PDB file of C-alpha atoms in Angstrom:
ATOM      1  CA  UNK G  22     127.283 105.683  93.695  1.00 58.00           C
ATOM      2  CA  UNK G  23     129.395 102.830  92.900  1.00 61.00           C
ATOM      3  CA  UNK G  24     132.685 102.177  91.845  1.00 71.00           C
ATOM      4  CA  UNK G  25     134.059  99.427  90.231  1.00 75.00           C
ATOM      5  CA  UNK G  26     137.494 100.043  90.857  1.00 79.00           C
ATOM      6  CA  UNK G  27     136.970 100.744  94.610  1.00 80.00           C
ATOM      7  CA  UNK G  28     136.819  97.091  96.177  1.00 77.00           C
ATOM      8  CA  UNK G  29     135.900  96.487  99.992  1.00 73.00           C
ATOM      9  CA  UNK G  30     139.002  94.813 101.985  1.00 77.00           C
ATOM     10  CA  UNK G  31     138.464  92.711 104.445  1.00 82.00           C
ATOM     11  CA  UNK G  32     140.416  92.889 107.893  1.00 86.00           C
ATOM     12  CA  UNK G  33     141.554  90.188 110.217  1.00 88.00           C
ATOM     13  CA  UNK G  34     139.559  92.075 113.377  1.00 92.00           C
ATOM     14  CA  UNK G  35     136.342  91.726 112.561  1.00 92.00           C
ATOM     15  CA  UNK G  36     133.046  92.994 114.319  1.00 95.00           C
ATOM     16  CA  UNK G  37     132.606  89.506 116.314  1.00 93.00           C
ATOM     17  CA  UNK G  38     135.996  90.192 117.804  1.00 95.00           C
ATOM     18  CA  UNK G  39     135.402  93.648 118.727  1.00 94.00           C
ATOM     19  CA  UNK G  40     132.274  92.562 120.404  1.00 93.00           C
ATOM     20  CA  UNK G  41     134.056  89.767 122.405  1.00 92.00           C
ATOM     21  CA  UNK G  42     136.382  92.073 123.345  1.00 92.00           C
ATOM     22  CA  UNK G  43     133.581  94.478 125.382  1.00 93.00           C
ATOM     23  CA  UNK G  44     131.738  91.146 126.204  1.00 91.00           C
ATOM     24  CA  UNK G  45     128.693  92.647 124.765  1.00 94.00           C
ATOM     25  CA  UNK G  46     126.209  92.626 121.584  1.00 94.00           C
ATOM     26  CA  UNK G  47     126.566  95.827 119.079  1.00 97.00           C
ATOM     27  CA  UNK G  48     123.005  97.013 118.529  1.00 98.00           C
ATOM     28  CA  UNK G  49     121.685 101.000 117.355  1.00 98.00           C
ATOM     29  CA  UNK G  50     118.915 101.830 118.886  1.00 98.00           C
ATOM     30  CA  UNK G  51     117.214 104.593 116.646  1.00 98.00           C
ATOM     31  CA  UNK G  52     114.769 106.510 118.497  1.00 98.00           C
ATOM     32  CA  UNK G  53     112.045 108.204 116.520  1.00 98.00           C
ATOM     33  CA  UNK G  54     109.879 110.691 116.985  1.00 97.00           C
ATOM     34  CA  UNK G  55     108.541 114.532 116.746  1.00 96.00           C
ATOM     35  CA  UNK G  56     110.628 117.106 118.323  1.00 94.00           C
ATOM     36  CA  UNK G  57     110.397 117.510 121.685  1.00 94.00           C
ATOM     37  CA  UNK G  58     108.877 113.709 122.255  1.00 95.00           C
ATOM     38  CA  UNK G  59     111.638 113.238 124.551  1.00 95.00           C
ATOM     39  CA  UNK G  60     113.918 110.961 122.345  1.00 96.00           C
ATOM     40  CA  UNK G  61     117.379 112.529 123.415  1.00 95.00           C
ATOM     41  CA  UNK G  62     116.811 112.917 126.983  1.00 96.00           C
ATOM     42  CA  UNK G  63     115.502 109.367 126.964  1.00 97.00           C
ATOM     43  CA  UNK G  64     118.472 108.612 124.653  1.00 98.00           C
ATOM     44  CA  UNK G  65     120.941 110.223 127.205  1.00 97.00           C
ATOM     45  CA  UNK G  66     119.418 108.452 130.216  1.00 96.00           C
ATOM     46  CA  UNK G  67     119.708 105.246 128.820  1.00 96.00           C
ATOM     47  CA  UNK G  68     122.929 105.619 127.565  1.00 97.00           C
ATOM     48  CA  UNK G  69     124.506 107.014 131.542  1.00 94.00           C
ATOM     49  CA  UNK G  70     122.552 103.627 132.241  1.00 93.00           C
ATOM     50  CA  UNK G  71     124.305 101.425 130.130  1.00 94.00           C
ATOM     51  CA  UNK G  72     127.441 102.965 130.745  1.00 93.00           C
ATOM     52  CA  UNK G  73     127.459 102.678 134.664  1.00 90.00           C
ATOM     53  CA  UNK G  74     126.577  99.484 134.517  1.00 89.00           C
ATOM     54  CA  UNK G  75     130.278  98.629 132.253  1.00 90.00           C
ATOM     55  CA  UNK G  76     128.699  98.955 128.495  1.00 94.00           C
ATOM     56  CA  UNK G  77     130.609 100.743 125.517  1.00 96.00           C
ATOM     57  CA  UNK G  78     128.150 103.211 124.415  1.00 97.00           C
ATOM     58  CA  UNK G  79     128.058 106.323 121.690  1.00 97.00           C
ATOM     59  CA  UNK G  80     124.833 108.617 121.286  1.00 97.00           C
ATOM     60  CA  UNK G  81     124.116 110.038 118.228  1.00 97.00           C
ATOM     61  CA  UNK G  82     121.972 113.083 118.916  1.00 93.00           C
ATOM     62  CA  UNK G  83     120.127 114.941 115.386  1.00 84.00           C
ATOM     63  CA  UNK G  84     120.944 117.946 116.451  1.00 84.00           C
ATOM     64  CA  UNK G  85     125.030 117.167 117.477  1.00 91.00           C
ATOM     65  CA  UNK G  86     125.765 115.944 114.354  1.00 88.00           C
ATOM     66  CA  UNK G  87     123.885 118.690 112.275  1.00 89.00           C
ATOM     67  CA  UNK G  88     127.152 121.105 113.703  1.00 91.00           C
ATOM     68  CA  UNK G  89     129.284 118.693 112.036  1.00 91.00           C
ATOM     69  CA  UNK G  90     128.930 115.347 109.755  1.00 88.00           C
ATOM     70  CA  UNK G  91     125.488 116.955 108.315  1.00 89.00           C
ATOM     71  CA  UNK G  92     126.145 120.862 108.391  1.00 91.00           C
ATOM     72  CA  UNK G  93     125.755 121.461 105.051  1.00 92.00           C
ATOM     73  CA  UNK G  94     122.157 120.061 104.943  1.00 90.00           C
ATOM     74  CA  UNK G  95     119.250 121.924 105.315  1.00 88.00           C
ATOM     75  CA  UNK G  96     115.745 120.539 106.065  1.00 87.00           C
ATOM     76  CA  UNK G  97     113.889 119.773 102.781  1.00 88.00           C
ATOM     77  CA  UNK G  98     112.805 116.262 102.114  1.00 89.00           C
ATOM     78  CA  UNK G  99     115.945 115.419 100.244  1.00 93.00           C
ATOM     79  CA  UNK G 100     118.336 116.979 102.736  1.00 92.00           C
ATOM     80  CA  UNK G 101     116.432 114.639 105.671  1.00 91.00           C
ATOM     81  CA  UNK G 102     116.587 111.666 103.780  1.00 94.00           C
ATOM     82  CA  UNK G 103     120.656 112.444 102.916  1.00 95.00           C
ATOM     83  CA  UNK G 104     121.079 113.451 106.820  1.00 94.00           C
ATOM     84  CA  UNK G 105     119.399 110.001 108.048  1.00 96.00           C
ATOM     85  CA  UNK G 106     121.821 108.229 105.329  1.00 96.00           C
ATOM     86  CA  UNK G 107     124.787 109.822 106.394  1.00 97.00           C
ATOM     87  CA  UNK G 108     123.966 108.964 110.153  1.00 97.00           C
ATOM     88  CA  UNK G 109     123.034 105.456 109.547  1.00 97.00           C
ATOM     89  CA  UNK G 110     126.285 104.606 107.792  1.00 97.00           C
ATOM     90  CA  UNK G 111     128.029 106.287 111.161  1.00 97.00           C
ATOM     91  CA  UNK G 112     125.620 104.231 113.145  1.00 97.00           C
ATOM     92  CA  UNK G 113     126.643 100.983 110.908  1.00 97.00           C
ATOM     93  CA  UNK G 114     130.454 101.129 111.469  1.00 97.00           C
ATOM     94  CA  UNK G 115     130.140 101.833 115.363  1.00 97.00           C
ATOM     95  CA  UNK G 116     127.951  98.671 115.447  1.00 97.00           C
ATOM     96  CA  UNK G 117     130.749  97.319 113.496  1.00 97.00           C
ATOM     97  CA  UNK G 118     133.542  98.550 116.553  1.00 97.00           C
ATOM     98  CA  UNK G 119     131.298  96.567 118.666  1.00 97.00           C
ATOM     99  CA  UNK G 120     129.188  99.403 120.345  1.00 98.00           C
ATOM    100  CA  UNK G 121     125.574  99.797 121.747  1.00 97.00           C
ATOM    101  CA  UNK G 122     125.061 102.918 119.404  1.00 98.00           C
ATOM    102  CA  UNK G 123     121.962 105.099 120.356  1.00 98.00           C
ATOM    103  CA  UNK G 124     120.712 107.496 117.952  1.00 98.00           C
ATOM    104  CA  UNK G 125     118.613 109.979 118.317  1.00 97.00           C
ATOM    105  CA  UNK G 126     116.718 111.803 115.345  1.00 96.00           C
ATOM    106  CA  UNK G 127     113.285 112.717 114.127  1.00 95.00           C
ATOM    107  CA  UNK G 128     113.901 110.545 110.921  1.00 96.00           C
ATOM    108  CA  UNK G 129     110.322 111.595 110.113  1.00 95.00           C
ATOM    109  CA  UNK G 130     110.267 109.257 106.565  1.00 96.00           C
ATOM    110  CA  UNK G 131     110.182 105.021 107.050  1.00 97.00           C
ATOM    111  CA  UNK G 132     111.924 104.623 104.001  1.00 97.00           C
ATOM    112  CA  UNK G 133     114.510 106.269 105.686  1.00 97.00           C
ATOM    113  CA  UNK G 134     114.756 104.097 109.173  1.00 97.00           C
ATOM    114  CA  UNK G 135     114.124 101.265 106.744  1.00 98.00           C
ATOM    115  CA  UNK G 136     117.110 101.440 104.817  1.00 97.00           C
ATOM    116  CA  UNK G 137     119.414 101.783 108.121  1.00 97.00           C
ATOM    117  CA  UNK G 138     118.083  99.008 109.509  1.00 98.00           C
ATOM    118  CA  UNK G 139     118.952  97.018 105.821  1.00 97.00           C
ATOM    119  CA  UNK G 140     122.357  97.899 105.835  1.00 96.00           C
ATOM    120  CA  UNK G 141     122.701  96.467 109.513  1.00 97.00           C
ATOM    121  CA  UNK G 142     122.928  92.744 110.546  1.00 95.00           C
ATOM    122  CA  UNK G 143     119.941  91.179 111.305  1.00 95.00           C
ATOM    123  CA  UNK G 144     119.011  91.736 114.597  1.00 95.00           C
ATOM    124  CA  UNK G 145     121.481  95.009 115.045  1.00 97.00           C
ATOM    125  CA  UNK G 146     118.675  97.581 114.505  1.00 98.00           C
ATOM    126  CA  UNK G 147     116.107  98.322 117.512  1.00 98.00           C
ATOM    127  CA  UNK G 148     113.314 100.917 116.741  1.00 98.00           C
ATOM    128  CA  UNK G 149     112.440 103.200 119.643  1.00 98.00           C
ATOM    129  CA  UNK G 150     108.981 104.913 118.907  1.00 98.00           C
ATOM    130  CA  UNK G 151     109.436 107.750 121.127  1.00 98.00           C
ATOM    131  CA  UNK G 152     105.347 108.756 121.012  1.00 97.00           C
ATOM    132  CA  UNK G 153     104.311 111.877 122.256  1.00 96.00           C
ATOM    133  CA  UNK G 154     100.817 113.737 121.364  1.00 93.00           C
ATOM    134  CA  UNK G 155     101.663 116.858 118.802  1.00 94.00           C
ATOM    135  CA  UNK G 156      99.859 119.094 121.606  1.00 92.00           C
ATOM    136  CA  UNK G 157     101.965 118.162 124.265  1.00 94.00           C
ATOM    137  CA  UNK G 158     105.731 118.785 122.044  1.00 94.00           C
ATOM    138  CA  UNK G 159     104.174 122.338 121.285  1.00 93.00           C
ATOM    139  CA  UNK G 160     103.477 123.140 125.057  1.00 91.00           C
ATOM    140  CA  UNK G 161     106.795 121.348 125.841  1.00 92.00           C
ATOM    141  CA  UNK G 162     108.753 123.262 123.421  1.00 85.00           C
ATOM    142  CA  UNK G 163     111.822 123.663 124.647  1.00 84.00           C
ATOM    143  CA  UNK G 164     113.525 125.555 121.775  1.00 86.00           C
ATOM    144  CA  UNK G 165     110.700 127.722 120.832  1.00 89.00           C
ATOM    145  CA  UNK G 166     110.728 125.706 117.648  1.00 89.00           C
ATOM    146  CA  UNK G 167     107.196 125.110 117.262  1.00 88.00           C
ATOM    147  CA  UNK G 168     106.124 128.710 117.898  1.00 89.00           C
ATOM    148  CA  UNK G 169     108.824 129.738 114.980  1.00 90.00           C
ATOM    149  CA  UNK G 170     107.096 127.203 113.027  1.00 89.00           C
ATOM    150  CA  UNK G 171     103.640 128.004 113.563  1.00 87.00           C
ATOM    151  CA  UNK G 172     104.804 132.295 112.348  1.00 89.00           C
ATOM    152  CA  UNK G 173     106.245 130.786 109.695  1.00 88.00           C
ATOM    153  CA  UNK G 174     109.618 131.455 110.216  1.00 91.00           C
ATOM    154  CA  UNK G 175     110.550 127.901 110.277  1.00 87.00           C
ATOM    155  CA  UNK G 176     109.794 125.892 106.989  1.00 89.00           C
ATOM    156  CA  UNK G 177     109.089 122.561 106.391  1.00 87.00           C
ATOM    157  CA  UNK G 178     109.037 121.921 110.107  1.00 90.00           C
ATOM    158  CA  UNK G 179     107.832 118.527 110.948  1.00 92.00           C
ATOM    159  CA  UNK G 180     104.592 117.630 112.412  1.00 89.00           C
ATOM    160  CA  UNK G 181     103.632 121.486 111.420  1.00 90.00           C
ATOM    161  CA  UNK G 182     103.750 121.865 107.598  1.00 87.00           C
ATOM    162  CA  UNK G 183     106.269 118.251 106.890  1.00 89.00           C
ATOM    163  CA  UNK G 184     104.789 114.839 107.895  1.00 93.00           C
ATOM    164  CA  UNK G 185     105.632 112.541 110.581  1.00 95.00           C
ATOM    165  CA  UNK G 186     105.474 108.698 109.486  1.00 97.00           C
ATOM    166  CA  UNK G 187     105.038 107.261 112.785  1.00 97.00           C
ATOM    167  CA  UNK G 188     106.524 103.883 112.579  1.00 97.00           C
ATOM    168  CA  UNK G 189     103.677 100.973 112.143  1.00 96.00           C
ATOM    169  CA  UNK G 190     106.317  97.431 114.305  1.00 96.00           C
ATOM    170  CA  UNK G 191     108.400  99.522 116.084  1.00 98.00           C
ATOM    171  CA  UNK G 192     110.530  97.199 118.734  1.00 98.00           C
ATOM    172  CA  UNK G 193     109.967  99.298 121.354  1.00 98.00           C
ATOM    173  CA  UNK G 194     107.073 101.845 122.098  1.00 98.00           C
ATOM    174  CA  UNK G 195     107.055 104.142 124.496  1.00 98.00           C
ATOM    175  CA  UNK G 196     103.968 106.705 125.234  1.00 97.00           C
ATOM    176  CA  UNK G 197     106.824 109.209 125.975  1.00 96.00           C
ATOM    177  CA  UNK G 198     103.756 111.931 127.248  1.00 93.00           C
ATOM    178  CA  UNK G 199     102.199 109.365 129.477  1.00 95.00           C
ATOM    179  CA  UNK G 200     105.063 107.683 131.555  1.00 95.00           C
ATOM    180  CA  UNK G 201     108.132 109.208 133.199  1.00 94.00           C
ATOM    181  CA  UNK G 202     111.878 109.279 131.771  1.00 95.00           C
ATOM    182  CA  UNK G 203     112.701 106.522 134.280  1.00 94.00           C
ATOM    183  CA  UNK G 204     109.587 104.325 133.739  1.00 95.00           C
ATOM    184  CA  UNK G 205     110.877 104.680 130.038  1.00 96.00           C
ATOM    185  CA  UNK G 206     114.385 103.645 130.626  1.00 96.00           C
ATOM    186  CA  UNK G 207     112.898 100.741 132.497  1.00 95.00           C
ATOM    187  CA  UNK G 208     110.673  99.806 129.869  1.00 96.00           C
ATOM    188  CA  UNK G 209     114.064  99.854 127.389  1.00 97.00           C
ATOM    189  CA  UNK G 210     116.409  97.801 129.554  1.00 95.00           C
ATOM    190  CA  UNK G 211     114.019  95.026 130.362  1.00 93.00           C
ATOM    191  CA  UNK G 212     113.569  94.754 126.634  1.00 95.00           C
ATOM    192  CA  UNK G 213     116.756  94.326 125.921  1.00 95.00           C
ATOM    193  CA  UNK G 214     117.162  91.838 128.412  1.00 92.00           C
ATOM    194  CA  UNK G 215     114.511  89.825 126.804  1.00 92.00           C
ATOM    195  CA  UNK G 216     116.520  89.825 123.913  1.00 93.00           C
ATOM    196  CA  UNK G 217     119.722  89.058 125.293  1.00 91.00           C
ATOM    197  CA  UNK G 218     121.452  92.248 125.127  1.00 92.00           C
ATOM    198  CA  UNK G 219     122.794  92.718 128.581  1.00 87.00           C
ATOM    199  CA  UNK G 220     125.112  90.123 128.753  1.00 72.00           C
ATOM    200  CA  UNK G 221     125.876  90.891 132.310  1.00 60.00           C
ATOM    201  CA  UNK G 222     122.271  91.512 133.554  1.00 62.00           C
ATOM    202  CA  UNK G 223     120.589  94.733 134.678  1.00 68.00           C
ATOM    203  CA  UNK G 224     119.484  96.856 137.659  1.00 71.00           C
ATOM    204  CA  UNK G 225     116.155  98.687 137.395  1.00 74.00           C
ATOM    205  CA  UNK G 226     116.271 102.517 137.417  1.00 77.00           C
ATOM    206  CA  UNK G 227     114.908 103.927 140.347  1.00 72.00           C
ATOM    207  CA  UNK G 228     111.201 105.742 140.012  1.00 64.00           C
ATOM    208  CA  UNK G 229     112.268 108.640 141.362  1.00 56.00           C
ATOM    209  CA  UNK G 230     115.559 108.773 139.188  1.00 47.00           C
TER     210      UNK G 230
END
């Protein structure tokens, strides 16, 4: 809602200084997918990547931020779509500090991961497409989520009775139930040397990692 008597002020540090100052480019890398795809442990491995190797990272993890920022939201469409709004504004001004933000949320709607990647920069907003067959996330199931769902004492649980919209040009997709966690981290960090994200260059993660 706006406000015409609320005007934005402008500060001499600006997000171009912040980034010079961590010798790196601010990006948010939003990682999609159903629950239990593997988007936060991914999420968490890249980040203790990035980190060792002298980046200034944050993760933003769905379920983290639901005990906080997004507690009083529940899971109807409406409360998603207000959850992923709330998150990409958070997402926006770390970019803004001059971080490599990862975020980590089902964000099952593209409207949704469309409008956080409009209120970015150009350029600032990498989609992970953290793919994983809907078989595989039930046997996974590490929060006996799906088996709530599926006796109905979870509603509107997504990929049970509340659609996924798998993204159709994500930047980055990973078959998260065909390759390992490393192989996936690997996949990440040589795309975002090809873009010129690592400033300083990268070291492959070990297979066996």
């Amino acid at each position: 809602m706006s406000n015409s008597n609320i005007v934005w002020h402008s500060h001499p540090v600006d997000q171009q200084t912040r980034s010079d100052q961590k010798t790196q480019r601010p990006l948010v890398i939003w990682f999609t997918g159903l629950s239990a795809s593997g988007k936060s442990t991914i999420a968490g491995a890249l980040e203790q990547i990035l980190t060792g190797q002298g980046y200034h990272t944050y993760l933003l993890d769905g379920d983290n931020v639901r005990h906080g920022l997004c507690n009083d939201l529940g899971f109807s469409d409406q409360d998603r779509q207000e959850n992923i709004r709330r998150v990409g504004e958070v997402a926006k001004l770390m970019a803004d500090a001059g971080l490599i933000t990862l975020a980590a949320f089902i964000s099952p709607f593209r409207d949704d991961r469309r409008l956080v990647r409009k209120i970015l920069p150009e350029g600032q907003f990498i989609e992970v497409y953290v793919d994983a067959n809907l078989e595989v996330c039930q046997t996974r199931d590490p929060k006996g989520l799906y088996a709530k769902a599926q006796r109905g004492e979870i509603k509107q649980f997504t990929g049970i009775d509340s659609p996924y919209e798998a993204p159709e040009k994500p930047e980055v997709h990973i078959q998260a139930d065909q390759i390992s966690v490393a192989e996936a981290v690997n996949h990440l960090l040589s795309y975002l040397h090809e873009i010129g994200a690592l400033q300083a260059g990268y070291e492959p993660v070990a297979l066996g990692a």
